[in-house]
Structures are given as structure tokens and as C-alpha cells.
Coordinates of C-alpha atoms in Angstrom, one line a residue:
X519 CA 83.2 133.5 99.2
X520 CA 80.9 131.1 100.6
X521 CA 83.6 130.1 103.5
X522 CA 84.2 133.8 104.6
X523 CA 80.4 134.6 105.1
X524 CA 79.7 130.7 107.5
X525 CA 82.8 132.4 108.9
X526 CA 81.6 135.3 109.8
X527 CA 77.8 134.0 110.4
X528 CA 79.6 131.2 113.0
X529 CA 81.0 134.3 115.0
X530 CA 77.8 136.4 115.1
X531 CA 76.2 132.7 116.6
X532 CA 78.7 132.6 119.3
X533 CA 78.2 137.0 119.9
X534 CA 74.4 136.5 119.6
X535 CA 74.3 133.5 122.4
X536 CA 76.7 134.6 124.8
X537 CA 75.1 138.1 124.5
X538 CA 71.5 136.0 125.5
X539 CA 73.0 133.7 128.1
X540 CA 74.4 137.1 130.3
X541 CA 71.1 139.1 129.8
X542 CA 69.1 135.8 130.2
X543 CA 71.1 135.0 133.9
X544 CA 71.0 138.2 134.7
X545 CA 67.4 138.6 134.3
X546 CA 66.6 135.5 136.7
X547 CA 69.2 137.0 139.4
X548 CA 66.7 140.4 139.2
X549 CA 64.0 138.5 139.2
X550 CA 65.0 135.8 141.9
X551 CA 66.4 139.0 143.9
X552 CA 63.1 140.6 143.7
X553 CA 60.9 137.7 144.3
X554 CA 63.2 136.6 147.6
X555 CA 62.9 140.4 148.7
X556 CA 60.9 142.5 147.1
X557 CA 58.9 143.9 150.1
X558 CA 62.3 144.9 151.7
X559 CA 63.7 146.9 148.6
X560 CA 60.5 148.4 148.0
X561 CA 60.1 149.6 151.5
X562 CA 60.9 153.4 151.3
X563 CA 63.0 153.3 154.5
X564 CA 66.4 153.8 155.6
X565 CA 67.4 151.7 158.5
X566 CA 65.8 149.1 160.8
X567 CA 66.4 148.4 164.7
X568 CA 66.9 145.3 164.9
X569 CA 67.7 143.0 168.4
X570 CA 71.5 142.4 169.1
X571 CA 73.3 139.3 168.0
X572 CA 70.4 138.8 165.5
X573 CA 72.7 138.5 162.7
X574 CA 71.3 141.2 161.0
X575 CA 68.2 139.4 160.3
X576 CA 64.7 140.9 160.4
X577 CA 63.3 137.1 161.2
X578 CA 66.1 136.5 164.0
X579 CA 65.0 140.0 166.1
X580 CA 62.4 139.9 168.5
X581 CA 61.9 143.5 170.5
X582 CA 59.2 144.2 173.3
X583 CA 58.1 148.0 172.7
X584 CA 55.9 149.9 174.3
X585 CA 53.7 151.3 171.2
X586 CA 52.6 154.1 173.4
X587 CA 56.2 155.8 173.8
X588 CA 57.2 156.3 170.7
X589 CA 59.3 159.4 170.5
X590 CA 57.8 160.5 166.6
X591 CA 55.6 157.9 165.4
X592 CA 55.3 159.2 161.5
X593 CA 59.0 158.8 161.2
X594 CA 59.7 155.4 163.2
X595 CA 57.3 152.9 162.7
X596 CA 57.5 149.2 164.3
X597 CA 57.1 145.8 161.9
X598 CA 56.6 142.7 162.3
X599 CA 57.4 139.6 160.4
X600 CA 56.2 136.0 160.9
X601 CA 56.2 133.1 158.3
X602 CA 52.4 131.3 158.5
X603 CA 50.3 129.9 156.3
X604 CA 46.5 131.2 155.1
X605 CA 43.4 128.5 154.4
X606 CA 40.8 130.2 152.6
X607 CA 37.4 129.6 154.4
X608 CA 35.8 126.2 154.2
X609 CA 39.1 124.6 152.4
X610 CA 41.9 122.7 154.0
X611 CA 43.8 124.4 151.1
X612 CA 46.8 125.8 153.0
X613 CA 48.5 128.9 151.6
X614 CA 52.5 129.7 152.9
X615 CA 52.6 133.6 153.1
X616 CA 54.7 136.2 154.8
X617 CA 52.7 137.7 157.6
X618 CA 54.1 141.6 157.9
X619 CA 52.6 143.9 160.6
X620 CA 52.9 147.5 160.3
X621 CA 50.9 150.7 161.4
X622 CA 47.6 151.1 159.3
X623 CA 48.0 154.2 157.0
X624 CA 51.5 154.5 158.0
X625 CA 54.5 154.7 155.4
X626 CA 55.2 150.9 155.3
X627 CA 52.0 150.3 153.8
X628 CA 52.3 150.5 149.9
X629 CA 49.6 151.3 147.7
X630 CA 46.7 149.0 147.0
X631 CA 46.2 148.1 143.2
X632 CA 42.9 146.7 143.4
X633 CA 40.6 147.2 146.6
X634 CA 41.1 149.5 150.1
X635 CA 44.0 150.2 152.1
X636 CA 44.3 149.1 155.7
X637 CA 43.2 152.1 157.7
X638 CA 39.9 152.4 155.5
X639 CA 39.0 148.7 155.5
X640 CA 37.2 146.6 158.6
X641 CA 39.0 144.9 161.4
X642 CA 41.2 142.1 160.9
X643 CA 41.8 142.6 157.3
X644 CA 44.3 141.8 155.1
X645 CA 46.0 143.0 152.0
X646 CA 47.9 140.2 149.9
X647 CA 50.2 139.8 147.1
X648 CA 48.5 139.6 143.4
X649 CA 50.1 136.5 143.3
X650 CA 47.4 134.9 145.6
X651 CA 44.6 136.6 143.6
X652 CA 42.4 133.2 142.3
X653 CA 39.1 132.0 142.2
X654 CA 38.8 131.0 145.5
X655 CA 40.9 134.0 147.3
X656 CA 39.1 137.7 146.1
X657 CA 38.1 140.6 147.8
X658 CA 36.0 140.0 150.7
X659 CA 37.4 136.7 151.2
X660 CA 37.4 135.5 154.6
X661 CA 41.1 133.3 155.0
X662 CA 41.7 132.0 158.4
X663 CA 45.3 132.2 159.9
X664 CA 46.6 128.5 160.3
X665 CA 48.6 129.0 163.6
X666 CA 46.0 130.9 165.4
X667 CA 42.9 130.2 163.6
X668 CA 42.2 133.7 163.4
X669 CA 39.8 134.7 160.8
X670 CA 40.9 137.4 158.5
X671 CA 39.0 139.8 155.2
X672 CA 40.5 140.6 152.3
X673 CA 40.5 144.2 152.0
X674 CA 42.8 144.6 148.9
X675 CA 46.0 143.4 146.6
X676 CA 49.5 145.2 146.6
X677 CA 52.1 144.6 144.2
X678 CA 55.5 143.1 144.2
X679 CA 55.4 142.3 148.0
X680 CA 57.5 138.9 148.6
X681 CA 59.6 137.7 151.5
X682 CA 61.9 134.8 151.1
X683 CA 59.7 133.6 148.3
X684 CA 56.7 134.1 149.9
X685 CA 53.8 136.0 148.8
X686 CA 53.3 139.0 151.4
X687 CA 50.3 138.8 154.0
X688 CA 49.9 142.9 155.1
X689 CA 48.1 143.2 158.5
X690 CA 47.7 146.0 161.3
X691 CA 50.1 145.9 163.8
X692 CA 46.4 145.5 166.0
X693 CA 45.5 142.4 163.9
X694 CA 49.1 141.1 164.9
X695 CA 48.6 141.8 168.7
X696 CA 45.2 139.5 168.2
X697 CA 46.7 136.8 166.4
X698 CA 49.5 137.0 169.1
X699 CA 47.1 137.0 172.1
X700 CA 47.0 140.1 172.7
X701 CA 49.2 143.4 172.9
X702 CA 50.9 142.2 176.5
X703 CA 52.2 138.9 174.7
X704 CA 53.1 140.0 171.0
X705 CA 56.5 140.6 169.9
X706 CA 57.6 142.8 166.9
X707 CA 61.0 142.3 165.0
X708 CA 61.9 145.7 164.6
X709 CA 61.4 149.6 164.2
X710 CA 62.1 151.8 160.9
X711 CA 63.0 155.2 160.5
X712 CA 61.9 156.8 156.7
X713 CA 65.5 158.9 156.6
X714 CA 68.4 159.1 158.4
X715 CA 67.7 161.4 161.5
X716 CA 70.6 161.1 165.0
X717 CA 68.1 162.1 166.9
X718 CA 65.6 160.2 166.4
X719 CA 67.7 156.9 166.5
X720 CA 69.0 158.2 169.4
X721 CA 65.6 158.5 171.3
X722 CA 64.6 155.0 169.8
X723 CA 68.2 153.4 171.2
X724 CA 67.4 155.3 174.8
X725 CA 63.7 153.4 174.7
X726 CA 64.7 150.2 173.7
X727 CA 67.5 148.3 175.0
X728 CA 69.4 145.5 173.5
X729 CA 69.3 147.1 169.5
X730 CA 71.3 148.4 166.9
X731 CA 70.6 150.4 163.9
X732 CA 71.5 148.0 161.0
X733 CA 71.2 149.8 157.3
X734 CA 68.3 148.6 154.8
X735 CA 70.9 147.1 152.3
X736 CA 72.4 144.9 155.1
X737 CA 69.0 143.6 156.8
X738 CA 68.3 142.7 152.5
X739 CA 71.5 140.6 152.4
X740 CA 70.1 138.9 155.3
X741 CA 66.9 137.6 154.6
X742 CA 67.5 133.4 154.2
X743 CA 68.9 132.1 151.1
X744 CA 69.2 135.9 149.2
X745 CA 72.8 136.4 149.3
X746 CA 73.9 132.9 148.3
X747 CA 71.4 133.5 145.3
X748 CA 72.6 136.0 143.9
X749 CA 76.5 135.1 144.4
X750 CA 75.8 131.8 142.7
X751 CA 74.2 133.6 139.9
X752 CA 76.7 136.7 139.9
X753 CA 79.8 134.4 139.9
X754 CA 78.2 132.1 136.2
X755 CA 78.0 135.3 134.8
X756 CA 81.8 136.6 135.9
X757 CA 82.8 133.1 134.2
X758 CA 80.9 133.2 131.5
X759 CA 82.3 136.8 130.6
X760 CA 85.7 135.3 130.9
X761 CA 84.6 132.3 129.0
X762 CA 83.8 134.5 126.3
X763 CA 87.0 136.7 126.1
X764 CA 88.8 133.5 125.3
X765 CA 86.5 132.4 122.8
X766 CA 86.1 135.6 120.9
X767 CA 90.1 136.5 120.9
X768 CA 90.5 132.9 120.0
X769 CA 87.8 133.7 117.0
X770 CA 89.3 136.4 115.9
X771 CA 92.9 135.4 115.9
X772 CA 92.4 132.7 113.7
X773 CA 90.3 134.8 111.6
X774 CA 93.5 137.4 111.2
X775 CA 95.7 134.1 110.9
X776 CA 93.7 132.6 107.7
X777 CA 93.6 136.4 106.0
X778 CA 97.4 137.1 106.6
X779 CA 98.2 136.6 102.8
X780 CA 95.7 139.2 102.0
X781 CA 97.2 141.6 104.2
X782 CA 100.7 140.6 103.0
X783 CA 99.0 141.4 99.2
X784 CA 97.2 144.7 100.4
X785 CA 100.2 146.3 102.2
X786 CA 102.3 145.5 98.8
X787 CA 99.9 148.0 97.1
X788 CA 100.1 150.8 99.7
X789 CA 97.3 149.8 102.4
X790 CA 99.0 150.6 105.5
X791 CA 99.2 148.8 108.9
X792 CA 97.2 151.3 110.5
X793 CA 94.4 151.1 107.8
X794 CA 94.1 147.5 107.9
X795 CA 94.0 147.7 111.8
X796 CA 91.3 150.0 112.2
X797 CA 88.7 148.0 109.2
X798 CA 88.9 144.8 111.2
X799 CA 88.2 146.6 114.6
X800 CA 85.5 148.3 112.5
X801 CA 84.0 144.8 111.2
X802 CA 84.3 143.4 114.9
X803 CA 82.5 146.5 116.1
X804 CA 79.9 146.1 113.8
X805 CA 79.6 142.5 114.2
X806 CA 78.7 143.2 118.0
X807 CA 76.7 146.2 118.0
X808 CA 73.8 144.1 115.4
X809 CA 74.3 140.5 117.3
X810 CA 73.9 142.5 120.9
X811 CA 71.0 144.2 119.7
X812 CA 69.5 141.1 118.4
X813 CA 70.1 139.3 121.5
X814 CA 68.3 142.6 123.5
X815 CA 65.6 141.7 121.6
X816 CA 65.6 138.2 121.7
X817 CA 65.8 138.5 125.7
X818 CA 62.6 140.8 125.8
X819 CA 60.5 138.3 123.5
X820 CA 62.1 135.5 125.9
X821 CA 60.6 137.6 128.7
X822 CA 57.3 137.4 127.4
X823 CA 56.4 133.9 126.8
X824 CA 58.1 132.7 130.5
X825 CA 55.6 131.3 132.8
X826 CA 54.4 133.3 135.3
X827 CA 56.0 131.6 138.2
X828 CA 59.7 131.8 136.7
X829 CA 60.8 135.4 138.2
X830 CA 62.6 137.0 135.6
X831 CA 63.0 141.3 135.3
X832 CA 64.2 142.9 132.1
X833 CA 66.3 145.7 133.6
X834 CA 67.0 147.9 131.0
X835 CA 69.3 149.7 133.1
X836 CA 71.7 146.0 133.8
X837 CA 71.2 145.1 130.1
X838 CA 73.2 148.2 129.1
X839 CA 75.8 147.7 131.4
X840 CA 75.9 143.9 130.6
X841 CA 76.1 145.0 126.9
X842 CA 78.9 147.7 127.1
X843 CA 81.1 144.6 128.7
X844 CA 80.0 142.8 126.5
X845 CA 81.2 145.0 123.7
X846 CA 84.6 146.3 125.7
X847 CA 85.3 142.5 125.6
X848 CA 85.3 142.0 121.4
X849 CA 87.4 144.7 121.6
X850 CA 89.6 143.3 123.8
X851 CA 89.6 140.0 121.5
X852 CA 90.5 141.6 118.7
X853 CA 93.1 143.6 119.6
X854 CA 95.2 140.4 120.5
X855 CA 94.9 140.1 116.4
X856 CA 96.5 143.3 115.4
X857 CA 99.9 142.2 116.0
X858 CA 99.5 139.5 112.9
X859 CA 98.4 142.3 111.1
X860 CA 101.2 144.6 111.8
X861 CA 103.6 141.7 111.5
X862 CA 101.7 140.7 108.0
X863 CA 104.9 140.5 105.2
X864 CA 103.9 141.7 101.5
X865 CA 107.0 139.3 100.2
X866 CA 106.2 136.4 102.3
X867 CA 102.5 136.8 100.9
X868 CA 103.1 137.3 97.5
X869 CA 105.7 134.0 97.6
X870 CA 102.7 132.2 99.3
X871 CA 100.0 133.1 96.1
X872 CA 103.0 132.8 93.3

């Protein structure tokens, strides 16, 4: 008795880790995704003009626009995007942030969680990431730009606004002409449209040459380093998925093998095939709906006591659909079983225990 239940407790282990290794990986690839882009996905718009031959990269396109032609400015809106580095004032401390221009009040700039939006806050302000919230950088802080030396206030703090794992530095596209030196010398990357309008990309193609409309999904898979993230992290978890098919039919083969007497002995009293078929898909179902759940579990508490600067995202959404495979694939296993079963002889089985 004892040997069936370390049987059965040695393939809940393997269930319940496998089950935490997928939801574990794929939490960091949410959480790396997010933290290498977040200010991208977040950005409710639906295509960017970007510069030919720029690869489809935001940081590769540099357009000259006349501000003061814009065919619909509440619908397309430029941005700008420059890598930099903040010193808070009297510190050599330097800071590496994501310097992202847009129109003050305009659609690209999210919501401030703590302090005042752009269009409501003094000149040359800025609105950072919560990650660079500390004792030295608060509201009212004065940080100095390190490439230009400009002097800049903090206004306020957004949420989840990273660029290739870089806290975000929000500034007016005015404050970006002055750091530039000016509006006659600045260059912005490119210009966004909220939804999908022919028109209006039309009349933004006709004012600026040299462009193409690339979609928001594309100009995401471009920004440095997130697409070979997230296939390196996509492709463990395709073999560790296969990995565990093998394991878990192998489990569960050997399982049927070692219990073929007792299906010899229970089809010589009347069980039938089909009976004995459908209880050990019943124990396998059973055996990975508690060990999944468990490792959902285990996965949030894991969640909790990361340190803060390990990205990690508990999509509910991906566990699901990480669990159903999960699930479809002890199935799978154990269906390679049934044919010992269905082969089980009540003679052979009887001559085996005589």
C-alpha cells in the first residue's frame, strides 16, 4: 500500500514542478516583455510613421516636421525618443532613463499616479517612472539632463512606462526642442495616429516625405533586444512542454505496466475494458487538476516574495492557457497506457498470482 501512494505522490512532484517551472517562465517573459516595453504597449495608439529603411525601429527614425502643419493634431501626434541619463541636483549620481517627447495634454501622456500632468505643471518638467521615486528624486525635484545640462522639475510619477529597460523620462515636445537647441535643430522619431483613419495617413504621408506607416505590434518587436527575449524564453517553455509529455506518458505507462495483473484479475470478474480505461483517465485527471491548482498557487505566493527589480507578471489570462496544455498533455500521456489495459489477459494474470 505504502509503494502505490510514493507512487502516486512521486507523479504529483513531477505534475506540481513542471506545472511551476511553465507558469514561473512564463511569468518572467510577461514581466521581461513589459519592463523592455511597456510604454509602447500601453500607448493607446494604432500605428506610427516612422522614417524609411529604419528597420522598423522607433530609435533608428529621425523625421523633420513642421509642428505647425499638422493636418488634425488630436488624432496624430509627434514623439520623440532619446536614451540620456538624469543627475539629480547637486549629485554626480547619474540616472539612465528613456527620454519620450510628446504633446502636453495630448493622448500619449498617461495618467499621473502621484503629482500633476504635463500641461498643468511649470516649464521644463518632467514626469518619471515610480521606479525612480527615492529619497533623493520626489516631487519638485530639480534633475539636470546629462547631455545637455538642462535643468528639469519633477511634476509627477506614471506607471509602467519602460523603454528597453529603461525607466521612462515624459517631457513636452517644447522641453525637447530646448534640450535640442531649439525647434529649428530638434528631430522627432515619429508621428502616431489613435485609430486607423486613410485619410489622415494619407495627409500625414503627403507632409512628410521619406515615411511609412508601420503597425504598433511591429515598431514593439523592434525595440533592441525584445524579440530575442521573448523567443529565448517562448522556445524553454515549447521544450519544456515536450519534455514533459515524455515524462508523464513514460510515468504513466509504467504505472499501467506494474498494475496489469490487477487488470488481468478485475476483467476475470466482469470489469470491462472500457471501465477500467475511463477510472485511470479519471485518477490522471484528478491528479492534474489538484497539482495544477497547487502550483497556480504556489506561482502567486512566488510572485509575492520576488524582489522588486526581477520583472515578473502573473497573467491570469496565460496561466489558464498554460494550464489547459498542461492538462491536454496528461491526457495525452495517458492515453498511450490504454492499450496495456485493453490488451490486459485475465488468464495470463491469474497464472501470474497462482
Amino acid at each position: 500500500m505504502i509503494f502505490f501512494k510514493i507512487r502516486y505522490l512521486l507523479i504529483s512532484f513531477i505534475l506540481f514542478f513542471v506545472a511551476i517551472l511553465v507558469f514561473v517562465i512564463s511569468g518572467l517573459a510577461n514581466g521581461l516583455s513589459m519592463n523592455n516595453a511597456s510604454s509602447i504597449i500601453n500607448m493607446p495608439v494604432d500605428a506610427f510613421y516612422l522614417q524609411k529603411n529604419s528597420d522598423e525601429r522607433l530609435d533608428r527614425s529621425h523625421l523633420e516636421i513642421d509642428l505647425g502643419n499638422f493636418p488634425v493634431k488630436g488624432e496624430a501626434q509627434p514623439i520623440g525618443i532619446q536614451m540620456g541619463a538624469l543627475s539629480p541636483l547637486n549629485s554626480d549620481d547619474k540616472l539612465d532613463v528613456t527620454f519620450m517627447a510628446v504633446s502636453a495634454g495630448g493622448f500619449l501622456e498617461p495618467d499621473a499616479i502621484e503629482g500633476k500632468g504635463l500641461e498643468t505643471s511649470a516649464e521644463n518638467s518632467v514626469l518619471l517612472d515610480r521606479s525612480l521615486k527615492s529619497e533623493t528624486i520626489k516631487i519638485g525635484t530639480r534633475v539636470k539632463d546629462a547631455r545637455s545640462g538642462a535643468m528639469l522639475k519633477v511634476a509627477g510619477f506614471i506607471d509602467d512606462q519602460t523603454y528597453s529597460h529603461t525607466p521612462v523620462a515624459l517631457i513636452s515636445i517644447e522641453t525637447w526642442e530646448a534640450m535640442s537647441g531649439g525647434s529649428e535643430s530638434s528631430e522627432l522619431n515619429a508621428i502616431v495616429i489613435k485609430k486607423d483613419n486613410p485619410e489622415l495617413k494619407q495627409g500625414v504621408s503627403s507632409l512628410i516625405n521619406n515615411g511609412e506607416w508601420v503597425e504598433k505590434d511591429k515598431v514593439v518587436k523592434g525595440i533592441p533586444g525584445f524579440t530575442a527575449e521573448q523567443n529565448s524564453l517562448y522556445m524553454m517553455l515549447s521544450f519544456l512542454i515536450v519534455i514533459a509529455v515524455f515524462v508523464l506518458a513514460a510515468f504513466f505507462y509504467i504505472m499501467t505496466i506494474q498494475k496489469t495483473a490487477q487488470f488481468g484479475i478485475l476483467k476475470a470478474i466482469g470489469a470491462k475494458s472500457s471501465v477500467l480505461v475511463k477510472s485511470t483517465i479519471f485518477q490522471v485527471i484528478l491528479l492534474t487538476i489538484v497539482n495544477i491548482a497547487l502550483a497556480v498557487g504556489f506561482t502567486r505566493g512566488f510572485m509575492v516574495v520576488l524582489p522588486d527589480d526581477i520583472p515578473f507578471i502573473f497573467d491570469i489570462v496565460q496561466i489558464a492557457k498554460f494550464s489547459g496544455i498542461l492538462f491536454l498533455v496528461s491526457i495525452f500521456g495517458s492515453l498511450l497506457s490504454v492499450f496495456n489495459i485493453v490488451k490486459a489477459d485475465p488468464i495470463q494474470a491469474m497464472g501470474r498470482l497462482e
